[in-house]
């Protein structure tokens, strides 16, 4: 098992990627 710190970092990365994709979608809509 991974330690909680690694897991949290992974989760934070996923959230950042998700936000990045969302902001790109907003830009493409214009």
mmCIF file of N, CA and C in Angstrom:
data_model
loop_
_atom_site.group_PDB
_atom_site.id
_atom_site.type_symbol
_atom_site.label_atom_id
_atom_site.label_comp_id
_atom_site.label_asym_id
_atom_site.label_seq_id
_atom_site.Cartn_x
_atom_site.Cartn_y
_atom_site.Cartn_z
ATOM 1 N N UNK A 1 0.830 -1.213 0.000
ATOM 2 C CA UNK A 1 0.000 0.000 0.000
ATOM 3 C C UNK A 1 0.863 1.260 0.000
ATOM 4 N N UNK A 2 0.387 2.262 -0.652
ATOM 5 C CA UNK A 2 1.100 3.535 -0.632
ATOM 6 C C UNK A 2 0.839 4.229 0.688
ATOM 7 N N UNK A 3 1.742 5.115 1.036
ATOM 8 C CA UNK A 3 1.501 5.862 2.270
ATOM 9 C C UNK A 3 0.524 7.001 1.971
ATOM 10 N N UNK A 4 -0.169 7.494 2.983
ATOM 11 C CA UNK A 4 -1.227 8.502 2.777
ATOM 12 C C UNK A 4 -0.726 9.771 2.093
ATOM 13 N N UNK A 5 0.525 10.130 2.344
ATOM 14 C CA UNK A 5 1.046 11.356 1.726
ATOM 15 C C UNK A 5 1.127 11.184 0.211
ATOM 16 N N UNK A 6 1.607 10.041 -0.243
ATOM 17 C CA UNK A 6 1.673 9.796 -1.689
ATOM 18 C C UNK A 6 0.272 9.802 -2.274
ATOM 19 N N UNK A 7 -0.649 9.164 -1.563
ATOM 20 C CA UNK A 7 -2.017 9.084 -2.065
ATOM 21 C C UNK A 7 -2.624 10.479 -2.169
ATOM 22 N N UNK A 8 -2.379 11.304 -1.160
ATOM 23 C CA UNK A 8 -2.928 12.664 -1.192
ATOM 24 C C UNK A 8 -2.331 13.451 -2.357
ATOM 25 N N UNK A 9 -1.038 13.291 -2.582
ATOM 26 C CA UNK A 9 -0.396 14.005 -3.681
ATOM 27 C C UNK A 9 -0.991 13.570 -5.014
ATOM 28 N N UNK A 10 -1.197 12.284 -5.155
ATOM 29 C CA UNK A 10 -1.809 11.765 -6.380
ATOM 30 C C UNK A 10 -3.188 12.376 -6.575
ATOM 31 N N UNK A 11 -3.959 12.400 -5.509
ATOM 32 C CA UNK A 11 -5.324 12.933 -5.591
ATOM 33 C C UNK A 11 -5.282 14.416 -5.960
ATOM 34 N N UNK A 12 -4.372 15.165 -5.339
ATOM 35 C CA UNK A 12 -4.239 16.588 -5.656
ATOM 36 C C UNK A 12 -3.881 16.772 -7.128
ATOM 37 N N UNK A 13 -3.016 15.919 -7.643
ATOM 38 C CA UNK A 13 -2.639 16.015 -9.056
ATOM 39 C C UNK A 13 -3.858 15.782 -9.938
ATOM 40 N N UNK A 14 -4.673 14.800 -9.569
ATOM 41 C CA UNK A 14 -5.872 14.520 -10.359
ATOM 42 C C UNK A 14 -6.807 15.723 -10.340
ATOM 43 N N UNK A 15 -6.951 16.336 -9.190
ATOM 44 C CA UNK A 15 -7.829 17.507 -9.094
ATOM 45 C C UNK A 15 -7.289 18.642 -9.957
ATOM 46 N N UNK A 16 -5.992 18.835 -9.940
ATOM 47 C CA UNK A 16 -5.402 19.911 -10.746
ATOM 48 C C UNK A 16 -5.602 19.635 -12.231
ATOM 49 N N UNK A 17 -5.423 18.382 -12.631
ATOM 50 C CA UNK A 17 -5.625 18.018 -14.035
ATOM 51 C C UNK A 17 -7.078 18.255 -14.422
ATOM 52 N N UNK A 18 -7.992 17.899 -13.520
ATOM 53 C CA UNK A 18 -9.415 18.089 -13.782
ATOM 54 C C UNK A 18 -9.729 19.571 -13.960
ATOM 55 N N UNK A 19 -9.168 20.403 -13.109
ATOM 56 C CA UNK A 19 -9.397 21.847 -13.226
ATOM 57 C C UNK A 19 -8.808 22.377 -14.527
ATOM 58 N N UNK A 20 -7.655 21.862 -14.895
ATOM 59 C CA UNK A 20 -6.999 22.292 -16.127
ATOM 60 C C UNK A 20 -7.876 21.959 -17.342
ATOM 61 N N UNK A 21 -8.416 20.744 -17.352
ATOM 62 C CA UNK A 21 -9.294 20.326 -18.450
ATOM 63 C C UNK A 21 -10.540 21.204 -18.479
ATOM 64 N N UNK A 22 -11.103 21.471 -17.318
ATOM 65 C CA UNK A 22 -12.308 22.298 -17.252
ATOM 66 C C UNK A 22 -12.036 23.698 -17.778
ATOM 67 N N UNK A 23 -10.923 24.285 -17.421
ATOM 68 C CA UNK A 23 -10.621 25.637 -17.884
ATOM 69 C C UNK A 23 -10.371 25.627 -19.390
ATOM 70 N N UNK A 24 -9.796 24.555 -19.902
ATOM 71 C CA UNK A 24 -9.593 24.459 -21.347
ATOM 72 C C UNK A 24 -10.928 24.365 -22.062
ATOM 73 N N UNK A 25 -11.856 23.618 -21.496
ATOM 74 C CA UNK A 25 -13.178 23.492 -22.106
ATOM 75 C C UNK A 25 -13.872 24.845 -22.146
ATOM 76 N N UNK A 26 -13.708 25.633 -21.099
ATOM 77 C CA UNK A 26 -14.329 26.960 -21.060
ATOM 78 C C UNK A 26 -13.734 27.832 -22.164
ATOM 79 N N UNK A 27 -12.427 27.754 -22.356
ATOM 80 C CA UNK A 27 -11.783 28.560 -23.387
ATOM 81 C C UNK A 27 -12.265 28.139 -24.773
ATOM 82 N N UNK A 28 -12.459 26.860 -24.980
ATOM 83 C CA UNK A 28 -12.874 26.371 -26.295
ATOM 84 C C UNK A 28 -14.316 26.761 -26.605
ATOM 85 N N UNK A 29 -15.122 26.976 -25.570
ATOM 86 C CA UNK A 29 -16.529 27.309 -25.790
ATOM 87 C C UNK A 29 -16.682 28.707 -26.384
ATOM 88 N N UNK A 30 -15.730 29.583 -26.135
ATOM 89 C CA UNK A 30 -15.885 30.961 -26.607
ATOM 90 C C UNK A 30 -15.688 31.069 -28.110
#
